[in-house]
PDB file of C-alpha atoms and ligand atoms in Angstrom:
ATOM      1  CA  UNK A   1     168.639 -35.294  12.393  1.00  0.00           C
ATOM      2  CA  UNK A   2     164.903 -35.693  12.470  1.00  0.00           C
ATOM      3  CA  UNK A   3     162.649 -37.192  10.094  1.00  0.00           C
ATOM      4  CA  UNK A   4     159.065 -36.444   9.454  1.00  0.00           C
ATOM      5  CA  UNK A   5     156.227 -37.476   7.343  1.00  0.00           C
ATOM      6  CA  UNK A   6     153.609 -35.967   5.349  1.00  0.00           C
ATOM      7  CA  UNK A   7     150.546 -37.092   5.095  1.00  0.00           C
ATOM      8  CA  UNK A   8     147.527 -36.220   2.603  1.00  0.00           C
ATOM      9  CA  UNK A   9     144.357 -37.366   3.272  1.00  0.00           C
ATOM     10  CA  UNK A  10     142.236 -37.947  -0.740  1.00  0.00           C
ATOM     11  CA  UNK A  11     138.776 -39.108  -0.613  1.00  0.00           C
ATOM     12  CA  UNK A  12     138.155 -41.606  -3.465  1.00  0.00           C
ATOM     13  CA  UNK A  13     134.951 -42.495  -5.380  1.00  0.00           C
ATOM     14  CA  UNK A  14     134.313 -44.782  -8.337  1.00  0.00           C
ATOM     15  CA  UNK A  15     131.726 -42.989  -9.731  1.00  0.00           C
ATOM     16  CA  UNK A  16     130.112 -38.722  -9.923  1.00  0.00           C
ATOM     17  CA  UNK A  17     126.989 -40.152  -8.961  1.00  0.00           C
ATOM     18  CA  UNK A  18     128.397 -40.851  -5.008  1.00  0.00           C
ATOM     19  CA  UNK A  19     128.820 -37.489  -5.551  1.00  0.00           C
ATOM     20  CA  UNK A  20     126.665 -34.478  -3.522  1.00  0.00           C
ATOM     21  CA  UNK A  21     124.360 -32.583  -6.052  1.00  0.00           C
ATOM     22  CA  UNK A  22     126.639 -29.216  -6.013  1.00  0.00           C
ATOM     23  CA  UNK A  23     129.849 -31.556  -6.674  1.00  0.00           C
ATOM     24  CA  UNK A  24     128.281 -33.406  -9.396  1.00  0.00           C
ATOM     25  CA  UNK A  25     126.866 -29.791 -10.982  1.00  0.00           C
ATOM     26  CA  UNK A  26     130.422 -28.696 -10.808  1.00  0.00           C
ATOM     27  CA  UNK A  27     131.858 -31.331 -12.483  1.00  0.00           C
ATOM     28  CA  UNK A  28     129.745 -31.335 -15.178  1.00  0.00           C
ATOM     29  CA  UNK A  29     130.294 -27.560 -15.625  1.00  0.00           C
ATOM     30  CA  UNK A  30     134.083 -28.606 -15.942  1.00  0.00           C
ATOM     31  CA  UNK A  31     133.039 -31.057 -18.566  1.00  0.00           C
ATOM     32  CA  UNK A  32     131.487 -28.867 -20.522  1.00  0.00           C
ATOM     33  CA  UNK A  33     133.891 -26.259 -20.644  1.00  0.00           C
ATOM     34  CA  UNK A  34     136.466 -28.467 -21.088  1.00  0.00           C
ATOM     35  CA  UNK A  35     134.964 -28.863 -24.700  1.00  0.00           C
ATOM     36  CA  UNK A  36     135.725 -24.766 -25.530  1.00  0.00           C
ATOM     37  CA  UNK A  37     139.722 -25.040 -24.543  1.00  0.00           C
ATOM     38  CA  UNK A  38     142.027 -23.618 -27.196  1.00  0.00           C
ATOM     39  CA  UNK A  39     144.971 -26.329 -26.890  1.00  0.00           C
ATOM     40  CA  UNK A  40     145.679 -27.058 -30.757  1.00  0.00           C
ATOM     41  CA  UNK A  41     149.680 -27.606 -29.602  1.00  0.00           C
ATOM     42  CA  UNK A  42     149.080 -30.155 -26.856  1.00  0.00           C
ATOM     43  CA  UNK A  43     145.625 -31.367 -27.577  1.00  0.00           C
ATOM     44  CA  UNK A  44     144.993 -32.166 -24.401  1.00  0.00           C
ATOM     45  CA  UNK A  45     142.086 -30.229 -22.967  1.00  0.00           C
ATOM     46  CA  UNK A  46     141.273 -28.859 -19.721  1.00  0.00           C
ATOM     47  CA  UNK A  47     138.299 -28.122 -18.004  1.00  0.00           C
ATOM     48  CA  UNK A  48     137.943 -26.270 -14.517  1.00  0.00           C
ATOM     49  CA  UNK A  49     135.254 -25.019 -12.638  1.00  0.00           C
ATOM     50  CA  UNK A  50     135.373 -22.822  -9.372  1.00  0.00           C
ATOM     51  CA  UNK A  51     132.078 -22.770  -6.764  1.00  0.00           C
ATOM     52  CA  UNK A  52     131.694 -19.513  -5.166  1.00  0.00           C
ATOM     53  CA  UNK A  53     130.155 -19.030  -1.843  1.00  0.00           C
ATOM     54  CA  UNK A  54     127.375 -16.864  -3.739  1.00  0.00           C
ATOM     55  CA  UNK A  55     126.385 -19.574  -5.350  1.00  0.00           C
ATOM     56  CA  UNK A  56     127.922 -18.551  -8.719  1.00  0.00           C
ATOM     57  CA  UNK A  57     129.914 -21.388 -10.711  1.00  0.00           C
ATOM     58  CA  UNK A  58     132.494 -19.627 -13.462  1.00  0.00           C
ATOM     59  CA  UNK A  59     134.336 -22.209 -15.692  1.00  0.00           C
ATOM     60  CA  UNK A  60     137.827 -21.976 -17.437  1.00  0.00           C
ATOM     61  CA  UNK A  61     139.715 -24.135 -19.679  1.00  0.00           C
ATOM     62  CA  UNK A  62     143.090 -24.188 -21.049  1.00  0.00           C
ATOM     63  CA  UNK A  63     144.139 -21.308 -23.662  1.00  0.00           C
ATOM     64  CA  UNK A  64     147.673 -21.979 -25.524  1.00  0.00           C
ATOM     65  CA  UNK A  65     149.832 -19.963 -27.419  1.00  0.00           C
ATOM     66  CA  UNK A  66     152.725 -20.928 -30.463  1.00  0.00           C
ATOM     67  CA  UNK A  67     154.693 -18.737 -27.522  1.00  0.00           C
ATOM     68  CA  UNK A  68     154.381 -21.430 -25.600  1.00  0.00           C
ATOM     69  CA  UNK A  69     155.015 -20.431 -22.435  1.00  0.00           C
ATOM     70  CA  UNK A  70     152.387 -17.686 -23.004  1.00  0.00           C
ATOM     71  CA  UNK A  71     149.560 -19.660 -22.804  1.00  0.00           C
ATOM     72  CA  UNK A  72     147.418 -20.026 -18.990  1.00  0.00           C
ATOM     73  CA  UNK A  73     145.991 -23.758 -16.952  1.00  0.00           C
ATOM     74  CA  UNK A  74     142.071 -24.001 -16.765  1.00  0.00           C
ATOM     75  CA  UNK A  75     142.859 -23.474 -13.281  1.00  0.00           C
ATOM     76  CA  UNK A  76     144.134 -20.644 -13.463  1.00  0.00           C
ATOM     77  CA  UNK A  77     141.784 -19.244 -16.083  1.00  0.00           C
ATOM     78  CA  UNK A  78     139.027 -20.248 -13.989  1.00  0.00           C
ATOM     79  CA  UNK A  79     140.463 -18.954 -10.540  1.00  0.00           C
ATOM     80  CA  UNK A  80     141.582 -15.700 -11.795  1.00  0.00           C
ATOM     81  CA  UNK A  81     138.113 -14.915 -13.515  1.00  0.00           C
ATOM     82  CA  UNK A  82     136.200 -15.695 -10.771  1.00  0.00           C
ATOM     83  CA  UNK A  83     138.344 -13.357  -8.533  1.00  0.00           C
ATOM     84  CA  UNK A  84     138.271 -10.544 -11.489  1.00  0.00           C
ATOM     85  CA  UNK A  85     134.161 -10.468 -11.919  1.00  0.00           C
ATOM     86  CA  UNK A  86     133.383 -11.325  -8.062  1.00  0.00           C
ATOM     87  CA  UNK A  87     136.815  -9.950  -5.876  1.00  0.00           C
ATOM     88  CA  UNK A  88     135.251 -10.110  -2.825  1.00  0.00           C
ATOM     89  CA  UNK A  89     133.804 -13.662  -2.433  1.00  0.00           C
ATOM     90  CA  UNK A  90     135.101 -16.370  -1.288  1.00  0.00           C
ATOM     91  CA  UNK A  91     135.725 -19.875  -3.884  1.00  0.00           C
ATOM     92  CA  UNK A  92     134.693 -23.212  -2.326  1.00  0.00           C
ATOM     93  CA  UNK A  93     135.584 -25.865  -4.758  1.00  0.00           C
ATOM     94  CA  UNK A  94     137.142 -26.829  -7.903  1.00  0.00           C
ATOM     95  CA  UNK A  95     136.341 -29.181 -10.150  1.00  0.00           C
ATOM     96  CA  UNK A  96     138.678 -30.231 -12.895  1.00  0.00           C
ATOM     97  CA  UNK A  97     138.747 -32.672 -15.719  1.00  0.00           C
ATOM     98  CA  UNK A  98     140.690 -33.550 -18.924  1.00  0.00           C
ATOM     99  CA  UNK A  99     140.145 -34.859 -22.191  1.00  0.00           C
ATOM    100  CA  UNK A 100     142.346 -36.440 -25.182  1.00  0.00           C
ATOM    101  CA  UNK A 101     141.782 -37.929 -28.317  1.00  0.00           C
ATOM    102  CA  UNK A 102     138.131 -37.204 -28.121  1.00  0.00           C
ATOM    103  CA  UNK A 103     137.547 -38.820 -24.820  1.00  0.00           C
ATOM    104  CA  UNK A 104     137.303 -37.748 -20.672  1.00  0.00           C
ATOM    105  CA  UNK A 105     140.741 -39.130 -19.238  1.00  0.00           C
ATOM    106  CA  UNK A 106     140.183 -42.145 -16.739  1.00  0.00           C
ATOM    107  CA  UNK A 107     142.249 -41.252 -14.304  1.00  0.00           C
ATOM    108  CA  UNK A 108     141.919 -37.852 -12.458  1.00  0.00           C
ATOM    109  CA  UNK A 109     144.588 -35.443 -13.475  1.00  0.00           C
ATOM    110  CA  UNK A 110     146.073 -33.148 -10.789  1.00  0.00           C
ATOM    111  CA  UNK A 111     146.891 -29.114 -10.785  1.00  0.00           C
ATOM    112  CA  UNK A 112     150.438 -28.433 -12.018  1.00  0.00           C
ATOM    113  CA  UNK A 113     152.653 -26.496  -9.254  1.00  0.00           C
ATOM    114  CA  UNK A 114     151.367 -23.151 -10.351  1.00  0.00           C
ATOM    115  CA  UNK A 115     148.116 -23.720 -10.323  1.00  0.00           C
ATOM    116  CA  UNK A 116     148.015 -25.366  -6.756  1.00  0.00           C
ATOM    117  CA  UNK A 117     150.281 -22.039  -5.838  1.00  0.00           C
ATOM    118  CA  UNK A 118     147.405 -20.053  -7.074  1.00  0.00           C
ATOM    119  CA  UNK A 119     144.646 -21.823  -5.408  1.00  0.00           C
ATOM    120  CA  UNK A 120     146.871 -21.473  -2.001  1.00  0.00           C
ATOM    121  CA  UNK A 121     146.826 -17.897  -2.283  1.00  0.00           C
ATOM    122  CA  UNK A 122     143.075 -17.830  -2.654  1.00  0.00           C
ATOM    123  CA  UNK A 123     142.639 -20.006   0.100  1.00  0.00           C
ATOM    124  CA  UNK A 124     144.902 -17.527   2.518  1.00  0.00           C
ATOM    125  CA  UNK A 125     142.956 -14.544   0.554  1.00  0.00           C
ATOM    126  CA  UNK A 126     139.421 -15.196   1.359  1.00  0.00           C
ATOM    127  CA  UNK A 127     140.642 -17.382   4.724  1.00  0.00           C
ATOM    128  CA  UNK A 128     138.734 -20.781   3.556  1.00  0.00           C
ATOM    129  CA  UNK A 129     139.830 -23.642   2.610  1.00  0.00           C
ATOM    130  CA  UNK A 130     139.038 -25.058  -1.446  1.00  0.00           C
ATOM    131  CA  UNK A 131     137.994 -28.129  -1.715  1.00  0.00           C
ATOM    132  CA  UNK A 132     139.270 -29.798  -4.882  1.00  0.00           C
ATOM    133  CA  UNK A 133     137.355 -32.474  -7.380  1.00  0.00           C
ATOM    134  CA  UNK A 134     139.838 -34.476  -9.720  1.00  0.00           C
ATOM    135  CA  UNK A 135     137.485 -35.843 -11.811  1.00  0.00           C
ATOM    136  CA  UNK A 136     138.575 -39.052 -14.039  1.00  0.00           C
ATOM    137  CA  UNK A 137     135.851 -41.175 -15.719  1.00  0.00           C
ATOM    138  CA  UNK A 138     136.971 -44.199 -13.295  1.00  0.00           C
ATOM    139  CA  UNK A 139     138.225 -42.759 -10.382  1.00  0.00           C
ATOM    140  CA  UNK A 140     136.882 -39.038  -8.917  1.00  0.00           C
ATOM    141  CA  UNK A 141     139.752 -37.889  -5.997  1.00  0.00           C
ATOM    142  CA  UNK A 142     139.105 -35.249  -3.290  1.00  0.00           C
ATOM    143  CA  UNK A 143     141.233 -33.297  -0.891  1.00  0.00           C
ATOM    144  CA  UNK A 144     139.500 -30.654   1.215  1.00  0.00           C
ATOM    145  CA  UNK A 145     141.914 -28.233   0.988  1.00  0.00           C
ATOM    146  CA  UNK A 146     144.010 -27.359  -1.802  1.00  0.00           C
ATOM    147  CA  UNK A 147     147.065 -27.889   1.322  1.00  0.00           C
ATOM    148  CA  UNK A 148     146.814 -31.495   1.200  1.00  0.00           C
ATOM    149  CA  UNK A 149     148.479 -30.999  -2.440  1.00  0.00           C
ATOM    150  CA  UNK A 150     151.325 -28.776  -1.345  1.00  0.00           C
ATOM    151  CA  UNK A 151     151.737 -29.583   1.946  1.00  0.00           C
ATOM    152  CA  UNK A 152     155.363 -27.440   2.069  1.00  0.00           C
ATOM    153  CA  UNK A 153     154.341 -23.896   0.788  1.00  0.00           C
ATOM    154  CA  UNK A 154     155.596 -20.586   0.559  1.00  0.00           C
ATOM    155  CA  UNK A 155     153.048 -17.738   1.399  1.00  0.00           C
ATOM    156  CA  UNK A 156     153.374 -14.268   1.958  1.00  0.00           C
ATOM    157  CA  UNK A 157     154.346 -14.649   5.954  1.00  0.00           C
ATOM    158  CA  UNK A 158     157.861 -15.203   4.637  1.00  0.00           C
ATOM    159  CA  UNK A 159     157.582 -12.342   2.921  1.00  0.00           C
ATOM    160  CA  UNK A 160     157.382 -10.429   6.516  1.00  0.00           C
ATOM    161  CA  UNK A 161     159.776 -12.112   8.591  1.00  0.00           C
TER     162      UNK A 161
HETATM  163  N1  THU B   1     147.129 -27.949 -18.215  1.00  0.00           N
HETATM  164  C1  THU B   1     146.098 -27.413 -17.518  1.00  0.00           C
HETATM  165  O1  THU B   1     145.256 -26.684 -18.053  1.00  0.00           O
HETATM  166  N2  THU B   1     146.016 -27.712 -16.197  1.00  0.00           N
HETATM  167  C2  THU B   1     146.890 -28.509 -15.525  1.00  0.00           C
HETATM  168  O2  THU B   1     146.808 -28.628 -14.317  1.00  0.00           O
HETATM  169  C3  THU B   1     147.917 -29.230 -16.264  1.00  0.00           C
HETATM  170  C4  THU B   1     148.153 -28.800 -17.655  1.00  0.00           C
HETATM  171  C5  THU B   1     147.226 -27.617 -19.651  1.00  0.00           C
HETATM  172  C6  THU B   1     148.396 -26.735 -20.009  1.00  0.00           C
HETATM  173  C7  THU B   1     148.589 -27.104 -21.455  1.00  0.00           C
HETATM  174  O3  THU B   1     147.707 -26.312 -22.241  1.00  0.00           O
HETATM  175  C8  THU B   1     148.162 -28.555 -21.545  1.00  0.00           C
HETATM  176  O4  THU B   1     147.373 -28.801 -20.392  1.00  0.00           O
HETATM  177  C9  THU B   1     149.300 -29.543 -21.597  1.00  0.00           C
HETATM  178  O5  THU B   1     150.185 -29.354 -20.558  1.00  0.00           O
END
């Protein structure tokens, strides 16, 4: 038997402004599309925006459905967008915020399992790690690499062994 640990290394900050300029422009791009999601079931709206390495930022938000199951993450909206209008370059960071009863969450909410699935497969698709911004309105968390959130992952080398 062997045991082994995992560890994740999150930068923490207090406040956007210790932000850099690009992170803070992100996050307010986040913010402001977090205003346009279509989440009349859960009420809880997401905001998410990617960075591109062409400079381009593309937001997404969340988009239910009374099927629930049909609707899509900001994340995901976000990611997949950016990859459908630019396929060939590569995303740098994403930003992502929340909001509830008419007010930015305080603490930073994390990608669900899917979404940090689908940000793994962009990362091994354009061969760069993403950084990724939880932004709260007390507390703003960063991993460089969208790895430190799911550390054990399954990626298309299983596929070909
Ligand atoms: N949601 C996101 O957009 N991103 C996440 O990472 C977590 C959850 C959405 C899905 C659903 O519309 C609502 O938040 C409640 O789960």
């Amino acid at each position: 038997m062997k045991k082994t640990q995992i560890i994740t290394t999150v930068i923490e900050y207090d406040s956007v402004n210790e932000l850099s300029q690009q992170d803070q422009l992100l996050v307010k791009n986040a913010k402001e599309t977090a205003l346009n999601s279509y989440a009349p079931y859960s009420k809880f709206n997401v905001g998410a925006a990617v960075q591109l390495n062409n400079g381009e930022i593309i937001q997404g938000n969340n988009q239910e459905n009374s099927a629930y199951p049909s609707g899509l993450c900001a994340e995901r909206v976000a990611i997949f967008y950016a990859n459908a209008k630019f396929p060939n370059v590569p995303v740098q960071a994403i930003a992502i915020t929340a909001r509830t009863n008419g007010s930015f969450l305080e603490t930073p909410v994390p990608p669900c399992g899917s979404c940090r699935q689908v940000l793994l497969e962009t990362e091994a698709r354009y061969k760069q790690p993403i950084k990724v911004i939880l932004c709260g309105e007390k507390k703003i968390k960063i991993v460089e690499s969208i790895r430190e959130l799911l550390p054990i992952f399954f990626d298309k080398e299983m596929l070909d062994e």
